Short mmCIF file of C-alpha atoms and ligand atoms in Angstrom, two decimals:
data_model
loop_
_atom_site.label_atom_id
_atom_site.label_comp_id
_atom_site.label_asym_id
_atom_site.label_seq_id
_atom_site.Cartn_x
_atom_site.Cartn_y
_atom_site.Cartn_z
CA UNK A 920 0.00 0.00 0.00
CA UNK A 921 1.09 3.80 -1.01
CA UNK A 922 0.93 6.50 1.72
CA UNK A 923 0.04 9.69 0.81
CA UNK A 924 1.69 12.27 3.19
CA UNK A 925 0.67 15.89 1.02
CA UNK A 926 -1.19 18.17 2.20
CA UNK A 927 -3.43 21.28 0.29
CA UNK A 928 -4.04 24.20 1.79
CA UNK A 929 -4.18 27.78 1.26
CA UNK A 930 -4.17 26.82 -2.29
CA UNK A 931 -0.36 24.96 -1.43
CA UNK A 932 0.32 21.72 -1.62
CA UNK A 933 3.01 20.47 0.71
CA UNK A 934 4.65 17.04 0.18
CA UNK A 935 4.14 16.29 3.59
CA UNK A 936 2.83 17.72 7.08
CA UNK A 937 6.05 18.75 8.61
CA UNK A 938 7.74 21.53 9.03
CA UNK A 939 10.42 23.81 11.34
CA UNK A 940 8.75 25.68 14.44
CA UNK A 941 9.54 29.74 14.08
CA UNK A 942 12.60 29.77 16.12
CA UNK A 943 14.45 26.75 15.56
CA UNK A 944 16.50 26.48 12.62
CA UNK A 945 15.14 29.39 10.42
CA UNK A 946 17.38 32.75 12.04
CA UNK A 947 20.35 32.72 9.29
CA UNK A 948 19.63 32.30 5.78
CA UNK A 949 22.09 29.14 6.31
CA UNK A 950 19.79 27.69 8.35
CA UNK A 951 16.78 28.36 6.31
CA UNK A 952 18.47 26.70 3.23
CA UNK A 953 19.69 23.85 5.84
CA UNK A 954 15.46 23.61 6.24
CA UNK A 955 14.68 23.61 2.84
CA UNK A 956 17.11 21.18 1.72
CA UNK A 957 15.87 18.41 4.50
CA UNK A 958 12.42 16.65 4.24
CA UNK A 959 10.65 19.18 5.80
CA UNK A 960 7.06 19.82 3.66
CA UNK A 961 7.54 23.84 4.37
CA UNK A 962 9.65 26.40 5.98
CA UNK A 963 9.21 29.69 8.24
CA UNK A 964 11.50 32.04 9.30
CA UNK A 965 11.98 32.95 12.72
CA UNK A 966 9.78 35.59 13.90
CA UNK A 967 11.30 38.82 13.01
CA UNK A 968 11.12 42.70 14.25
CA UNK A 969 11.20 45.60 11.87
CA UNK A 970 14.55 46.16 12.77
CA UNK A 971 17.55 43.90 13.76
CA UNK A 972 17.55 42.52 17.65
CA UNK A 973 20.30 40.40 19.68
CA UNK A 974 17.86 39.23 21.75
CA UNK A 975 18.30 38.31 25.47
CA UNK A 976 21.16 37.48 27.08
CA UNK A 977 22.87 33.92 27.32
CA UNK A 978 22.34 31.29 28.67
CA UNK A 979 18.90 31.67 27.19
CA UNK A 980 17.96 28.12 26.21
CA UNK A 981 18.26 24.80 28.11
CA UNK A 982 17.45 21.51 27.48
CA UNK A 983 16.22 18.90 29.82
CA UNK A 984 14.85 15.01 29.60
CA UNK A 985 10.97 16.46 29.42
CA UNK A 986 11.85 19.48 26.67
CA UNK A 987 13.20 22.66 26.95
CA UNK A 988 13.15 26.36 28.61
CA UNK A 989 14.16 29.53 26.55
CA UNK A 990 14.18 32.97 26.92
CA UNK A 991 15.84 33.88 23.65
CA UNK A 992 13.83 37.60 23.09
CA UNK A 993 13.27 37.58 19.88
CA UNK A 994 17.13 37.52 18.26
CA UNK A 995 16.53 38.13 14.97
CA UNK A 996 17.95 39.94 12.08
CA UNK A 997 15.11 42.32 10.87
CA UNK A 998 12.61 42.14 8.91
CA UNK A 999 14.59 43.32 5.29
CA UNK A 1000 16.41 40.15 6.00
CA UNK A 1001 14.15 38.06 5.54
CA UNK A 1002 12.01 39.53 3.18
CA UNK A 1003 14.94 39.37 1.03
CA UNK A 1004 15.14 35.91 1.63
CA UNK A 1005 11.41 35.14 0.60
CA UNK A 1006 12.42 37.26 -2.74
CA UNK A 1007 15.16 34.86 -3.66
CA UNK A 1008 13.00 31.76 -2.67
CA UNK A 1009 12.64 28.92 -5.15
CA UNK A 1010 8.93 28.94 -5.25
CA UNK A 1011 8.54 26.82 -8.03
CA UNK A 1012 10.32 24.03 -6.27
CA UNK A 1013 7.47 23.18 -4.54
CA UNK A 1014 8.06 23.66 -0.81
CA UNK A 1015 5.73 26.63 1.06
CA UNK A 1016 7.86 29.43 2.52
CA UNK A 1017 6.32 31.34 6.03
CA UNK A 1018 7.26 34.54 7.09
CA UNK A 1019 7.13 34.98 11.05
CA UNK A 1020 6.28 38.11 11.92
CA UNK A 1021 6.37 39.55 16.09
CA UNK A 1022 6.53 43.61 15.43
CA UNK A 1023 7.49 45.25 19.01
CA UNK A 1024 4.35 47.58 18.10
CA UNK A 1025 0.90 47.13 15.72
CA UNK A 1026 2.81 49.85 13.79
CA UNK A 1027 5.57 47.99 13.10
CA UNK A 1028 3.23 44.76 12.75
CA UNK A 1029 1.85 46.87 9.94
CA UNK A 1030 4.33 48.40 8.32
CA UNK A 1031 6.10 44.89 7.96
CA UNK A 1032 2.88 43.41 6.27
CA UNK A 1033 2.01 46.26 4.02
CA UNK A 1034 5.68 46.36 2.61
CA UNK A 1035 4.75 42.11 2.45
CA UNK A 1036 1.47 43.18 0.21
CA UNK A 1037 3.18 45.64 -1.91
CA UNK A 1038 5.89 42.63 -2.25
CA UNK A 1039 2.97 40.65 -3.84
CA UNK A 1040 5.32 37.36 -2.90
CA UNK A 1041 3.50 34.02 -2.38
CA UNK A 1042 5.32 33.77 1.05
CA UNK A 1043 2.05 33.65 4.14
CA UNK A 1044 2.69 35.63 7.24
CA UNK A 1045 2.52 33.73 10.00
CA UNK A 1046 1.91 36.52 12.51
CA UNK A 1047 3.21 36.14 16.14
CA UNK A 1048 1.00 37.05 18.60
CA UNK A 1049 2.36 34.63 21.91
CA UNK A 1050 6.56 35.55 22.75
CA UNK A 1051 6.72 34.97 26.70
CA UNK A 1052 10.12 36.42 26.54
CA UNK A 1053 10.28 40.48 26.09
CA UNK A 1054 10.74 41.43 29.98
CA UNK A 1055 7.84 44.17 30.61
CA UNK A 1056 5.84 43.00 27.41
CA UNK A 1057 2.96 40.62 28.10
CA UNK A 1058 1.70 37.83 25.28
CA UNK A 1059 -0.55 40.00 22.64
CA UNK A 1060 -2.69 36.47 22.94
CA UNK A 1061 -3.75 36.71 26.10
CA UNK A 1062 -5.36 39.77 25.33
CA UNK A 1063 -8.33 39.83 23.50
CA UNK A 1064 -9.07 43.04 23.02
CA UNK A 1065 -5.43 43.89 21.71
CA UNK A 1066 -5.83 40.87 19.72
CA UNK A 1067 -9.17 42.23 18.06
CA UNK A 1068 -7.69 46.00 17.55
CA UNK A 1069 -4.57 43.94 16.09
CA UNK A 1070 -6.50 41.40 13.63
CA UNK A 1071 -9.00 44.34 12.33
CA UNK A 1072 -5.75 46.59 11.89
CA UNK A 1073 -3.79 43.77 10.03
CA UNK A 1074 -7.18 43.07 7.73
CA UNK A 1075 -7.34 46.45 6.91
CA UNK A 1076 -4.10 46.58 5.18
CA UNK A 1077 -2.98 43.03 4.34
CA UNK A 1078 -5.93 41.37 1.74
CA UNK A 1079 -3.93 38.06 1.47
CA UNK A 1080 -4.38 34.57 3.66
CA UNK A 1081 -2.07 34.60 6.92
CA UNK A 1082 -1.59 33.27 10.28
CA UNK A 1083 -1.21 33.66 13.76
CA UNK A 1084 0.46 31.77 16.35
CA UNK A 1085 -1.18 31.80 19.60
CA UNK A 1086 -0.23 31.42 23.08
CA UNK A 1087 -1.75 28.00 24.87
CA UNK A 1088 -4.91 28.66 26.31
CA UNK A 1089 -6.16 26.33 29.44
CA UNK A 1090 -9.81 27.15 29.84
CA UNK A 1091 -13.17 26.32 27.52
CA UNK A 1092 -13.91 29.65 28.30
CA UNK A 1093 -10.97 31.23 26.81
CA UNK A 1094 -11.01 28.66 23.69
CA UNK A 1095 -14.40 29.62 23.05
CA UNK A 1096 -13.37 33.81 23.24
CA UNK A 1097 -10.68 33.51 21.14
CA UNK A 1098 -12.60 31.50 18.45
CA UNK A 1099 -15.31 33.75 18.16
CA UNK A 1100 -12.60 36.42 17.78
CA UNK A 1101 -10.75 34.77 15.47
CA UNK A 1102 -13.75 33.70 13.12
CA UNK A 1103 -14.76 36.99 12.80
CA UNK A 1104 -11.51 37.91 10.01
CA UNK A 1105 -12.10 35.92 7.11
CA UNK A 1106 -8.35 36.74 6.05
CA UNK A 1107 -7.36 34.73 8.91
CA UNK A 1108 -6.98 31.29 7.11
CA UNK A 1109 -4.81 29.31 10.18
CA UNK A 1110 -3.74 29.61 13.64
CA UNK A 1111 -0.44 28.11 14.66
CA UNK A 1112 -1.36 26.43 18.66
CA UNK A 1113 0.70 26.44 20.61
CA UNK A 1114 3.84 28.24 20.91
CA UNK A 1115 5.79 27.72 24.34
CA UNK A 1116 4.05 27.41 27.65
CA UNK A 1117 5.56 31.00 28.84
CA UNK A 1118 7.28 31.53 32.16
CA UNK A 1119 7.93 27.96 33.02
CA UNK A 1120 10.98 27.78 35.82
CA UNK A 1121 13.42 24.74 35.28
CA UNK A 1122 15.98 24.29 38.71
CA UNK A 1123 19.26 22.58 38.67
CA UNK A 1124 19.59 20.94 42.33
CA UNK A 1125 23.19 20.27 41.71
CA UNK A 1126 23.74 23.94 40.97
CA UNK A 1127 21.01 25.43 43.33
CA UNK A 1128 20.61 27.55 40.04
CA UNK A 1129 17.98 28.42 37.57
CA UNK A 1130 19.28 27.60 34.11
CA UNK A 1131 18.90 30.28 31.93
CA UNK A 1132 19.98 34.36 32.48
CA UNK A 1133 16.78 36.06 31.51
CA UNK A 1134 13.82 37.24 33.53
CA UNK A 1135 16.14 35.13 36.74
CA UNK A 1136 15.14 31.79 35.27
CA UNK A 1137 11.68 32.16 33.75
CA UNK A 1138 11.08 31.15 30.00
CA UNK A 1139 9.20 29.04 27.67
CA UNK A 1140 8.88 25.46 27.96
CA UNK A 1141 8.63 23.71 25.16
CA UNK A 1142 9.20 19.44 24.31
CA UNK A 1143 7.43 16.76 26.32
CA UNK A 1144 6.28 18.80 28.80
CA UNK A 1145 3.64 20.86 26.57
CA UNK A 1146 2.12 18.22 24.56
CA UNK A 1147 -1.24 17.36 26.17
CA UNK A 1148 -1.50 21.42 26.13
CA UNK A 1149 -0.62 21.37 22.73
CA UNK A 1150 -2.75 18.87 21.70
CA UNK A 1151 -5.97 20.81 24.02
CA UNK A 1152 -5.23 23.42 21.73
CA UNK A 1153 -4.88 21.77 18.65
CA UNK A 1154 -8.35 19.99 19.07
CA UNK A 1155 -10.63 22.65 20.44
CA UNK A 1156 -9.31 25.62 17.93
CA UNK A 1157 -10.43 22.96 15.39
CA UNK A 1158 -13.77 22.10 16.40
CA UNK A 1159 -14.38 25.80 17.10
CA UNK A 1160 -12.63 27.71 14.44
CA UNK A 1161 -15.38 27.53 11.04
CA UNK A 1162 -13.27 27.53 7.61
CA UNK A 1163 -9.90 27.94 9.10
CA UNK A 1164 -6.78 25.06 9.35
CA UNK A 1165 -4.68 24.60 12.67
CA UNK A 1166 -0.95 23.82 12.48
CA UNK A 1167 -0.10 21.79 15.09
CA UNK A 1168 3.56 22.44 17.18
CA UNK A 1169 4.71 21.00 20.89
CA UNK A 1170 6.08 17.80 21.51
CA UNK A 1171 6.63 16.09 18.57
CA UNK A 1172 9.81 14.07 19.09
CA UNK A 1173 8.21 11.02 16.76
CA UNK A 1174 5.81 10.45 14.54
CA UNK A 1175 3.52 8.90 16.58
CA UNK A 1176 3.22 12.78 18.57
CA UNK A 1177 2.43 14.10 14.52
CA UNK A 1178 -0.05 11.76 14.36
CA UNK A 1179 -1.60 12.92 17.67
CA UNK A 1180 -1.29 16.21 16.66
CA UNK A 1181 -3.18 15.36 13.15
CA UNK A 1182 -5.53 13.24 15.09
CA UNK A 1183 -6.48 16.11 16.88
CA UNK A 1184 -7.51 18.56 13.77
CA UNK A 1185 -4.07 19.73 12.51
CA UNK A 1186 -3.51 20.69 8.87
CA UNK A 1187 0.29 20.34 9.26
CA UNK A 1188 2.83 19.94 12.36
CA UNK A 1189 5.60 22.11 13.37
CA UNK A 1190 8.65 20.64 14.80
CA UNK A 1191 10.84 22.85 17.85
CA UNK A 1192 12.57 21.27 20.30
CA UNK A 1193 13.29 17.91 18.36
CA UNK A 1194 14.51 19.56 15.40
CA UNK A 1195 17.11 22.16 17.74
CA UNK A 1196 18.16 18.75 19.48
CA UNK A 1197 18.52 16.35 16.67
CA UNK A 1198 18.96 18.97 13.39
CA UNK A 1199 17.42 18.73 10.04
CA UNK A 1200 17.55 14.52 9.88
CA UNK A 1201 14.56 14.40 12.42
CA UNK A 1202 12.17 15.45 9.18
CA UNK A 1203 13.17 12.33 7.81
CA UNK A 1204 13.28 9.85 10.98
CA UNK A 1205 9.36 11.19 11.88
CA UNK A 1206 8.15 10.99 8.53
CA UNK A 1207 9.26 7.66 8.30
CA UNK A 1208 7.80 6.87 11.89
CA UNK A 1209 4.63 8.35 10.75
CA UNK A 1210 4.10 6.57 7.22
CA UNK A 1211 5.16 3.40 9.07
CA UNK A 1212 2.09 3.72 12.09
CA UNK A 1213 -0.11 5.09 8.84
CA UNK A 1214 0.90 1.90 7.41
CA UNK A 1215 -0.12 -0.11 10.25
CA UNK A 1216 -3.36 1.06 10.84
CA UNK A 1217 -4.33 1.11 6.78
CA UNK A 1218 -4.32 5.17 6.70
CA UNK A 1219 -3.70 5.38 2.81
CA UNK A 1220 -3.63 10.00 3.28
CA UNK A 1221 -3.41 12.20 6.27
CA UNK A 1222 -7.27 13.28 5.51
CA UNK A 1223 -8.20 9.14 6.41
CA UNK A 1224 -7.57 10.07 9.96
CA UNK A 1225 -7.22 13.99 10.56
CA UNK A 1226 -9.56 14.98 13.02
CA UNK A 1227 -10.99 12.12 13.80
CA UNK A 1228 -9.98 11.51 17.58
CA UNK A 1229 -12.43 9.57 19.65
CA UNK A 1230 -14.36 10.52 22.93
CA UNK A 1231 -15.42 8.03 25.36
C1 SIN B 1177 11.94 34.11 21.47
O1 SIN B 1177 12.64 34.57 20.58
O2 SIN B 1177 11.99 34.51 22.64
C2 SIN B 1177 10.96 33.03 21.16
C3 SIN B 1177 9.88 33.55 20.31
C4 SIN B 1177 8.54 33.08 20.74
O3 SIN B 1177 8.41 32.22 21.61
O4 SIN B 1177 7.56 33.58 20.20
#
């Protein structure tokens, strides 16, 4: 039997589901190009400011058995950058390119994206509306109202499809708010759940020490420990969100997590931690481990199970 890993959307197609997480592996242009010459069905580029940042200061990621913390503040450099990138990029070859896009203002959120739709490049703005790690700056996403001024601004001057990536979200209540937000801006086509659980606090007992420099320790955890968060996430954005895809990203070390995550309602999977860890070969290993458990269970495409998780 064939499996049939592509996925359409947004009038793409994508050999497969997979793809880099905004952050990991997608700062440099080497890195990009290190993303689009793996496996991976698409590529975004690390969220970027309008102009260049260094970010926080170091130590500002840690790993751990369960995931990761980081506190990285948004290193990135600016938004030209990577425009210039998505100018050069081989559309025509066939794999999706995202643009990540965390302004330090709407302004700058809006200047980035109208220079974007005067572009007229296929690249889709996946806009950032979760970083836990600007000191002094809460998450745009746990704000609805900002989030509404935000959305009806970015409508206003960007016609294309784009994105958002939210923050997790832990109560019906505040699923339900944000989907009725969301589903009011039809230019919205996806929403990226969930970026790191923010302000997570990993000790060292050896050391009697927090592990990273920013914000004394806090950061965002990401890995093993936010998977059942992300998958909360993943699953009610789908059932409530009318029209509009969900990429899934948060614990995906295998492919048996991507086929949670699809399980759940995602279109397509981002990949963080892992990919940081392991590098570009973990596109390959998971797609493997995913056509193999697809094989298994006589899934012939992604749409034979997507969505389809079962209550009891
Ligand atoms: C960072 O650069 O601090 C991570 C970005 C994010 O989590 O949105």
């Amino acid at each position: 039997m064939r499996v049939d890993l592509s996925v359409s959307w947004l009038g793409l197609t994508m050999a497969n589901p997979l793809y880099n997480a905004s952050g990991v592996m997608c700062r440099s242009v080497t890195e990009l190009e290190q993303v689009r010459h793996s496996a991976a069905g698409a590529v975004i580029s690390k969220s970027c400011t309008l102009q260049p940042r260094d970010g926080n200061p170091e130590p500002r990621y840690h790993a751990t058995a369960l995931g990761s913390i980081n506190s990285m503040g948004l290193p990135n450099a600016g938004y030209a950058y990577y425009r210039d990138y998505a100018r050069s990029y081989p559309y025509a070859q066939g794999k999706p390119l995202f643009l990540s896009i965390s302004g330090m203002t709407l302004e700058d959120n809006l200047s980035m994206l109208a220079d974007l739709a005067s572009s007229a490049l296929p690249c889709i703005p996946e806009v950032n509306l979760s970083c836990p790690n600007l000191p002094g700056k809460p998450q745009l996403g746990y704000d609805p109202d900002a989030c509404a001024i935000t959305l009806a601004e970015i409508s206003r001057i960007y016609s294309g499809p784009f994105g958002v990536k939210l923050p997790p979200y832990f109560d019906p209540v505040h699923f339900s708010q944000m989907a009725d937000l969301l589903n009011e801006f039809v230019g919205l086509r996806f929403v990226t759940c969930i970026n790191s659980i923010g302000n997570g606090l990993v000790i060292d007992p050896d050391t009697e020490s927090v592990v990273i420099k920013p914000k004394d320790g806090l950061g965002g955890l990401g890995g093993s420990y936010v998977l059942p968060t992300a998958l909360a996430n993943v699953r009610e954005f789908a059932r409530l969100l009318h029209g509009k895809h969900v990429v899934g990203c948060g614990g995906i070390n295998s492919g048996r997590e991507a086929f949670m995550h699809i399980l759940a309602g995602a279109t397509a999977v981002q990949i963080g931690t892992c990919l940081y860890e392991e590098g570009e070969g973990a596109f390959a290993r998971i797609l493997d481990e995913l056509r193999a458990l697809m094989l298994q269970k006589g899934y012939r495409c992604l749409d034979d199970f997507r969505g389809k998780l079962k209550t009891l």
